[in-house]
mmCIF file of C-alpha atoms in Angstrom:
data_model
loop_
_atom_site.group_PDB
_atom_site.id
_atom_site.type_symbol
_atom_site.label_atom_id
_atom_site.label_comp_id
_atom_site.label_asym_id
_atom_site.label_seq_id
_atom_site.Cartn_x
_atom_site.Cartn_y
_atom_site.Cartn_z
ATOM 1 C CA MET A 1 150.304 212.296 118.964
ATOM 2 C CA SER A 2 150.335 209.594 116.328
ATOM 3 C CA THR A 3 152.011 210.128 113.023
ATOM 4 C CA PRO A 4 150.393 209.250 109.633
ATOM 5 C CA SER A 5 152.756 206.324 109.247
ATOM 6 C CA SER A 6 151.815 204.843 112.634
ATOM 7 C CA ALA A 7 148.097 205.290 111.895
ATOM 8 C CA SER A 8 148.371 203.498 108.556
ATOM 9 C CA SER A 9 150.353 200.751 110.258
ATOM 10 C CA THR A 10 147.587 200.318 112.832
ATOM 11 C CA ASP A 11 144.933 200.145 110.093
ATOM 12 C CA ALA A 12 146.929 197.482 108.272
ATOM 13 C CA GLU A 13 147.228 195.454 111.465
ATOM 14 C CA ASP A 14 143.464 195.743 112.082
ATOM 15 C CA ARG A 15 142.701 194.522 108.573
ATOM 16 C CA LEU A 16 145.114 191.632 109.056
ATOM 17 C CA ILE A 17 143.440 190.641 112.325
ATOM 18 C CA ALA A 18 139.946 190.865 110.800
ATOM 19 C CA GLN A 19 140.891 188.956 107.677
ATOM 20 C CA GLY A 20 139.157 185.594 107.568
ATOM 21 C CA VAL A 21 137.216 186.144 110.795
ATOM 22 C CA ASP A 22 133.955 185.156 109.060
ATOM 23 C CA ASP A 23 135.430 182.139 107.310
ATOM 24 C CA GLU A 24 134.099 178.782 108.440
ATOM 25 C CA PRO A 25 136.572 175.900 108.472
ATOM 26 C CA PRO A 26 135.319 173.016 106.311
ATOM 27 C CA ALA A 27 134.168 169.831 108.003
ATOM 28 C CA ASN A 28 136.433 166.802 107.889
ATOM 29 C CA ASN A 29 134.215 165.136 105.297
ATOM 30 C CA GLN A 30 133.315 168.253 103.298
ATOM 31 C CA ARG A 31 134.540 168.109 99.716
ATOM 32 C CA THR A 32 136.579 170.904 98.180
ATOM 33 C CA PHE A 33 135.892 171.240 94.476
ATOM 34 C CA THR A 34 138.015 172.315 91.554
ATOM 35 C CA GLN A 35 137.008 175.247 89.353
ATOM 36 C CA ARG A 36 134.379 173.593 87.131
ATOM 37 C CA ALA A 37 132.924 171.435 89.876
ATOM 38 C CA ALA A 38 132.834 174.404 92.251
ATOM 39 C CA LEU A 39 130.994 176.458 89.631
ATOM 40 C CA LEU A 40 128.449 173.667 89.123
ATOM 41 C CA VAL A 41 127.823 173.316 92.865
ATOM 42 C CA SER A 42 127.568 177.095 93.208
ATOM 43 C CA ILE A 43 124.980 177.284 90.420
ATOM 44 C CA LEU A 44 123.006 174.422 91.951
ATOM 45 C CA SER A 45 123.058 176.025 95.405
ATOM 46 C CA ALA A 46 122.148 179.452 94.033
ATOM 47 C CA GLY A 47 119.256 177.955 92.080
ATOM 48 C CA TYR A 48 118.043 176.183 95.221
ATOM 49 C CA ALA A 49 118.153 179.446 97.182
ATOM 50 C CA PHE A 50 116.521 181.465 94.379
ATOM 51 C CA TRP A 51 113.703 178.909 94.078
ATOM 52 C CA HIS A 52 112.863 179.405 97.763
ATOM 53 C CA VAL A 53 112.843 183.190 97.470
ATOM 54 C CA PHE A 54 110.778 183.051 94.279
ATOM 55 C CA SER A 55 108.280 180.545 95.672
ATOM 56 C CA LEU A 56 107.833 182.404 98.945
ATOM 57 C CA ASN A 57 107.350 185.823 97.368
ATOM 58 C CA VAL A 58 106.166 185.463 93.774
ATOM 59 C CA ALA A 59 104.697 182.069 92.888
ATOM 60 C CA PRO A 60 103.611 180.096 95.985
ATOM 61 C CA VAL A 61 103.788 176.302 95.834
ATOM 62 C CA GLU A 62 101.370 173.946 97.569
ATOM 63 C CA THR A 63 102.548 173.342 101.140
ATOM 64 C CA TRP A 64 103.386 169.634 100.987
ATOM 65 C CA ALA A 65 104.953 169.959 97.540
ATOM 66 C CA PHE A 66 107.074 172.891 98.704
ATOM 67 C CA ARG A 67 108.385 170.996 101.716
ATOM 68 C CA ILE A 68 109.024 167.795 99.749
ATOM 69 C CA LEU A 69 111.064 169.741 97.190
ATOM 70 C CA HIS A 70 112.868 171.601 99.973
ATOM 71 C CA VAL A 71 113.989 168.315 101.545
ATOM 72 C CA ALA A 72 114.914 166.838 98.150
ATOM 73 C CA GLY A 73 117.069 169.823 97.182
ATOM 74 C CA ALA A 74 118.889 169.735 100.507
ATOM 75 C CA LEU A 75 119.570 166.003 100.079
ATOM 76 C CA ILE A 76 120.946 166.452 96.561
ATOM 77 C CA ILE A 77 123.289 169.286 97.543
ATOM 78 C CA GLY A 78 124.254 167.450 100.732
ATOM 79 C CA PHE A 79 125.284 164.241 98.981
ATOM 80 C CA ILE A 80 127.317 166.250 96.494
ATOM 81 C CA ALA A 81 129.047 168.377 99.133
ATOM 82 C CA TYR A 82 129.688 165.825 101.896
ATOM 83 C CA SER A 83 131.579 162.559 101.678
ATOM 84 C CA SER A 84 130.601 159.467 103.635
ATOM 85 C CA ALA A 85 133.944 159.577 105.505
ATOM 86 C CA ASN A 86 136.737 162.035 106.250
ATOM 87 C CA VAL A 87 138.432 163.161 103.058
ATOM 88 C CA ASP A 88 141.877 162.571 104.548
ATOM 89 C CA GLN A 89 141.217 158.859 105.060
ATOM 90 C CA PRO A 90 142.928 156.456 102.651
ATOM 91 C CA GLN A 91 141.272 155.480 99.381
ATOM 92 C CA ARG A 92 139.298 152.235 99.281
ATOM 93 C CA GLY A 93 138.808 150.774 95.842
ATOM 94 C CA ASN A 94 140.036 152.427 92.686
ATOM 95 C CA GLN A 95 137.971 154.991 90.797
ATOM 96 C CA SER A 96 137.095 152.559 87.983
ATOM 97 C CA LEU A 97 135.646 150.047 90.455
ATOM 98 C CA ILE A 98 133.620 152.756 92.209
ATOM 99 C CA LYS A 99 132.227 154.063 88.917
ATOM 100 C CA ALA A 100 131.281 150.551 87.788
ATOM 101 C CA LEU A 101 129.548 149.793 91.088
ATOM 102 C CA ALA A 102 127.730 153.136 90.994
ATOM 103 C CA ALA A 103 126.551 152.477 87.429
ATOM 104 C CA ILE A 104 125.237 149.017 88.369
ATOM 105 C CA LEU A 105 123.334 150.377 91.375
ATOM 106 C CA ALA A 106 122.010 153.276 89.306
ATOM 107 C CA LEU A 107 120.152 150.872 87.000
ATOM 108 C CA PRO A 108 117.375 149.926 89.485
ATOM 109 C CA ALA A 109 117.088 153.608 90.492
ATOM 110 C CA ILE A 110 116.591 154.603 86.849
ATOM 111 C CA TYR A 111 114.083 151.774 86.429
ATOM 112 C CA ALA A 112 112.151 153.041 89.467
ATOM 113 C CA LEU A 113 112.218 156.570 88.039
ATOM 114 C CA TYR A 114 110.872 155.276 84.712
ATOM 115 C CA THR A 115 108.145 153.443 86.619
ATOM 116 C CA VAL A 116 107.100 156.749 88.187
ATOM 117 C CA TYR A 117 106.751 158.188 84.686
ATOM 118 C CA ASP A 118 104.690 155.161 83.690
ATOM 119 C CA MET A 119 102.500 155.665 86.753
ATOM 120 C CA GLN A 120 101.917 159.273 85.801
ATOM 121 C CA GLN A 121 100.727 158.187 82.364
ATOM 122 C CA ILE A 122 98.382 155.616 83.921
ATOM 123 C CA ILE A 123 96.938 158.215 86.288
ATOM 124 C CA ALA A 124 96.486 160.686 83.421
ATOM 125 C CA ALA A 125 94.551 158.010 81.513
ATOM 126 C CA GLY A 126 92.190 157.592 84.482
ATOM 127 C CA GLU A 127 93.295 154.051 85.294
ATOM 128 C CA MET A 128 94.350 152.464 88.569
ATOM 129 C CA ILE A 129 97.904 151.580 89.584
ATOM 130 C CA THR A 130 98.225 148.066 90.944
ATOM 131 C CA PRO A 131 99.962 147.417 94.278
ATOM 132 C CA GLU A 132 102.204 144.882 92.522
ATOM 133 C CA MET A 133 103.495 147.607 90.216
ATOM 134 C CA GLU A 134 104.199 149.920 93.138
ATOM 135 C CA VAL A 135 106.099 147.242 95.046
ATOM 136 C CA ASN A 136 107.867 145.190 92.368
ATOM 137 C CA GLN A 137 108.603 147.854 89.770
ATOM 138 C CA PHE A 138 109.101 150.865 92.024
ATOM 139 C CA GLY A 139 109.583 150.125 95.706
ATOM 140 C CA ILE A 140 111.953 147.161 95.721
ATOM 141 C CA PRO A 141 114.292 148.426 92.942
ATOM 142 C CA LEU A 142 114.480 151.864 94.585
ATOM 143 C CA ALA A 143 115.171 150.410 98.037
ATOM 144 C CA VAL A 144 117.851 148.067 96.679
ATOM 145 C CA ALA A 145 119.608 150.928 94.881
ATOM 146 C CA THR A 146 119.410 153.251 97.902
ATOM 147 C CA LEU A 147 120.463 150.908 100.692
ATOM 148 C CA SER A 148 123.177 149.281 98.582
ATOM 149 C CA ALA A 149 124.643 152.650 97.562
ATOM 150 C CA ILE A 150 124.612 153.888 101.162
ATOM 151 C CA VAL A 151 126.422 150.814 102.475
ATOM 152 C CA ALA A 152 128.826 150.704 99.506
ATOM 153 C CA SER A 153 129.766 154.354 100.079
ATOM 154 C CA TRP A 154 130.988 153.398 103.573
ATOM 155 C CA PHE A 155 133.473 150.900 102.162
ATOM 156 C CA PHE A 156 134.410 152.330 98.755
ATOM 157 C CA ARG A 157 135.636 155.884 98.473
ATOM 158 C CA PRO A 158 137.993 157.729 96.126
ATOM 159 C CA GLU A 159 141.102 159.605 97.103
ATOM 160 C CA GLY A 160 140.811 162.897 98.977
ATOM 161 C CA SER A 161 137.994 165.240 97.964
ATOM 162 C CA LYS A 162 137.172 163.512 94.692
ATOM 163 C CA PHE A 163 133.481 162.993 94.083
ATOM 164 C CA ASN A 164 132.225 159.526 94.936
ATOM 165 C CA TRP A 165 130.011 158.304 92.108
ATOM 166 C CA LEU A 166 128.064 156.223 94.599
ATOM 167 C CA ASP A 167 126.757 159.548 95.902
ATOM 168 C CA GLY A 168 125.602 160.211 92.349
ATOM 169 C CA THR A 169 123.488 157.066 92.628
ATOM 170 C CA LEU A 170 122.025 158.426 95.863
ATOM 171 C CA VAL A 171 121.118 161.636 94.047
ATOM 172 C CA LEU A 172 119.186 159.518 91.522
ATOM 173 C CA THR A 173 117.298 157.777 94.326
ATOM 174 C CA VAL A 174 116.410 161.165 95.823
ATOM 175 C CA ILE A 175 114.967 162.223 92.466
ATOM 176 C CA ALA A 176 113.038 158.952 92.044
ATOM 177 C CA SER A 177 111.458 158.971 95.518
ATOM 178 C CA THR A 178 110.597 162.671 95.244
ATOM 179 C CA ALA A 179 109.091 162.174 91.789
ATOM 180 C CA TYR A 180 106.786 159.468 93.144
ATOM 181 C CA LEU A 181 105.584 161.684 95.999
ATOM 182 C CA MET A 182 104.997 164.627 93.666
ATOM 183 C CA VAL A 183 103.065 162.528 91.142
ATOM 184 C CA HIS A 184 100.805 161.063 93.816
ATOM 185 C CA LEU A 185 100.407 164.384 95.598
ATOM 186 C CA ASP A 186 97.984 165.468 92.884
ATOM 187 C CA GLY A 187 94.560 165.058 94.408
ATOM 188 C CA THR A 188 93.917 163.887 97.961
ATOM 189 C CA ALA A 189 94.953 160.222 97.845
ATOM 190 C CA LEU A 190 98.406 160.727 99.379
ATOM 191 C CA ARG A 191 97.120 162.933 102.205
ATOM 192 C CA MET A 192 93.999 160.937 103.000
ATOM 193 C CA ARG A 193 95.653 157.512 103.038
ATOM 194 C CA ALA A 194 99.031 158.347 104.605
ATOM 195 C CA GLY A 195 99.410 156.827 108.047
ATOM 196 C CA THR A 196 96.299 154.677 107.732
ATOM 197 C CA PRO A 197 95.828 150.958 106.947
ATOM 198 C CA PHE A 198 94.805 152.085 103.439
ATOM 199 C CA ALA A 199 98.173 153.681 102.701
ATOM 200 C CA SER A 200 99.590 153.004 99.258
ATOM 201 C CA PRO A 201 102.550 150.570 99.318
ATOM 202 C CA GLY A 202 104.444 152.782 96.882
ATOM 203 C CA ASN A 203 104.019 155.724 99.224
ATOM 204 C CA ALA A 204 105.513 153.665 102.045
ATOM 205 C CA TRP A 205 108.496 152.575 99.939
ATOM 206 C CA ALA A 206 109.175 156.147 98.774
ATOM 207 C CA ALA A 207 108.947 157.384 102.360
ATOM 208 C CA MET A 208 111.220 154.606 103.646
ATOM 209 C CA VAL A 209 113.848 155.486 101.050
ATOM 210 C CA GLY A 210 113.475 159.171 101.852
ATOM 211 C CA LEU A 211 113.953 158.486 105.554
ATOM 212 C CA ALA A 212 117.057 156.359 104.889
ATOM 213 C CA LEU A 213 118.543 159.163 102.765
ATOM 214 C CA ILE A 214 117.800 161.769 105.442
ATOM 215 C CA LEU A 215 119.418 159.626 108.147
ATOM 216 C CA GLU A 216 122.514 159.023 106.007
ATOM 217 C CA LEU A 217 122.979 162.720 105.259
ATOM 218 C CA THR A 218 122.371 163.510 108.942
ATOM 219 C CA ARG A 219 125.160 161.081 109.837
ATOM 220 C CA ARG A 220 127.512 162.828 107.408
ATOM 221 C CA VAL A 221 126.684 166.327 108.604
ATOM 222 C CA ALA A 222 125.934 165.923 112.321
ATOM 223 C CA GLY A 223 127.458 162.595 113.316
ATOM 224 C CA SER A 224 125.962 159.289 114.413
ATOM 225 C CA ALA A 225 124.353 160.204 117.754
ATOM 226 C CA LEU A 226 121.148 161.684 116.317
ATOM 227 C CA VAL A 227 120.904 158.866 113.773
ATOM 228 C CA ILE A 228 121.180 156.186 116.459
ATOM 229 C CA ILE A 229 118.437 157.831 118.529
ATOM 230 C CA SER A 230 116.181 158.067 115.472
ATOM 231 C CA VAL A 231 116.783 154.439 114.485
ATOM 232 C CA ILE A 232 115.952 153.283 118.031
ATOM 233 C CA PHE A 233 112.553 154.974 117.856
ATOM 234 C CA VAL A 234 111.900 153.616 114.358
ATOM 235 C CA VAL A 235 112.671 150.086 115.550
ATOM 236 C CA TYR A 236 110.497 150.646 118.633
ATOM 237 C CA SER A 237 107.522 151.306 116.353
ATOM 238 C CA PHE A 238 107.733 147.720 115.077
ATOM 239 C CA VAL A 239 108.895 145.740 118.142
ATOM 240 C CA GLY A 240 106.411 147.240 120.612
ATOM 241 C CA PRO A 241 104.210 144.111 120.757
ATOM 242 C CA TYR A 242 107.201 142.070 121.930
ATOM 243 C CA LEU A 243 108.263 144.420 124.738
ATOM 244 C CA PRO A 244 107.185 144.041 128.385
ATOM 245 C CA GLY A 245 105.300 146.380 130.698
ATOM 246 C CA PHE A 246 104.755 150.024 129.887
ATOM 247 C CA LEU A 247 106.938 149.754 126.761
ATOM 248 C CA THR A 248 104.471 147.540 124.932
ATOM 249 C CA HIS A 249 102.129 148.769 122.189
ATOM 250 C CA ASP A 250 100.196 147.259 119.299
ATOM 251 C CA GLY A 251 102.860 148.108 116.704
ATOM 252 C CA PHE A 252 102.572 149.403 113.159
ATOM 253 C CA ASP A 253 102.790 147.701 109.824
ATOM 254 C CA PHE A 254 105.283 148.786 107.155
ATOM 255 C CA SER A 255 102.949 150.840 104.948
ATOM 256 C CA ARG A 256 101.164 152.626 107.763
ATOM 257 C CA PHE A 257 104.315 153.649 109.635
ATOM 258 C CA PHE A 258 106.489 154.880 106.774
ATOM 259 C CA SER A 259 103.655 156.655 104.961
ATOM 260 C CA TYR A 260 102.906 158.458 108.236
ATOM 261 C CA ILE A 261 106.556 159.519 108.601
ATOM 262 C CA TYR A 262 106.458 161.502 105.348
ATOM 263 C CA THR A 263 103.528 163.765 106.300
ATOM 264 C CA ASP A 264 103.161 167.067 108.123
ATOM 265 C CA ALA A 265 103.170 165.010 111.339
ATOM 266 C CA GLY A 266 106.719 163.808 110.582
ATOM 267 C CA VAL A 267 109.368 164.825 108.070
ATOM 268 C CA LEU A 268 107.143 167.504 106.525
ATOM 269 C CA GLY A 269 106.133 168.940 109.889
ATOM 270 C CA ALA A 270 106.999 172.053 111.854
ATOM 271 C CA THR A 271 110.778 171.654 111.601
ATOM 272 C CA THR A 272 110.725 171.497 107.804
ATOM 273 C CA ALA A 273 108.172 174.324 107.704
ATOM 274 C CA VAL A 274 110.489 176.633 109.639
ATOM 275 C CA SER A 275 113.555 175.473 107.719
ATOM 276 C CA SER A 276 111.957 176.049 104.309
ATOM 277 C CA THR A 277 110.408 179.442 105.067
ATOM 278 C CA TYR A 278 112.558 181.266 107.605
ATOM 279 C CA ILE A 279 115.917 179.563 108.139
ATOM 280 C CA ILE A 280 116.659 179.336 104.404
ATOM 281 C CA LEU A 281 116.139 183.105 104.055
ATOM 282 C CA PHE A 282 118.530 183.865 106.899
ATOM 283 C CA ILE A 283 121.110 181.525 105.347
ATOM 284 C CA VAL A 284 120.809 183.315 101.992
ATOM 285 C CA PHE A 285 121.104 186.717 103.686
ATOM 286 C CA ALA A 286 124.151 185.566 105.684
ATOM 287 C CA ALA A 287 125.777 184.266 102.491
ATOM 288 C CA PHE A 288 125.433 187.709 100.923
ATOM 289 C CA LEU A 289 126.955 189.336 103.989
ATOM 290 C CA GLN A 290 129.916 186.925 103.955
ATOM 291 C CA ALA A 291 130.573 187.321 100.237
ATOM 292 C CA PRO A 292 134.023 188.837 99.540
ATOM 293 C CA LYS A 293 133.883 192.546 98.784
#
């Protein structure tokens, strides 16, 4: 027969064994934030989760717009939460240099974002947007900012878990590319032309940048294997005419391929549909269950 003291001792041991059983160890490149930064990230993540619940139950959002915003929110939180390399690796470049480089690369991203605003005003006035404007004032500056910030983040990183301001530049490029897609989603032009020879060049540039951002965040979260496989198939879409035998195909041009990628036949397809409607709800529910009592 057990005594009260032995029973209480057993309960204490059980609680000790169960303590932390639901905790997930952070990834090697996952940032740990201080109080203010952690609060900001928590608010951002909670707002992202609440927006999904609200949109799915109270105020539905158009399907493509909902999925585009779902992907954009995940990219923003991902670039804030995950570093481009393991946080225990040595620092490369001092913080002042990284901030200066991030500020320089942010300039073309801001210019592209302003161009999107200018495009919206032109559309509202009932005028046409020229292909030159989409390429020279939006596409090229946005691509330069995105690809340069991605590559620079591989070589320049602050000490430990400190936030890399180059990732802040990537957040700006996410906002700029998403803003373009949302502005041009009004009406049927984006849907009707995507993946065809009549695709808008700006749509292709926004989609190319979006794909590059998705691949970079995938590399940070899941490793390089999936990224390498994806890049091989992207390259295959362009080099098909030069391949022998059964591998050959007619190939795709830049605008047609990348505008097709960012439709419900690609990035916005079934995987994103399930992620934005079902998986996100299970993640929110699991977060509530894991919250400390």
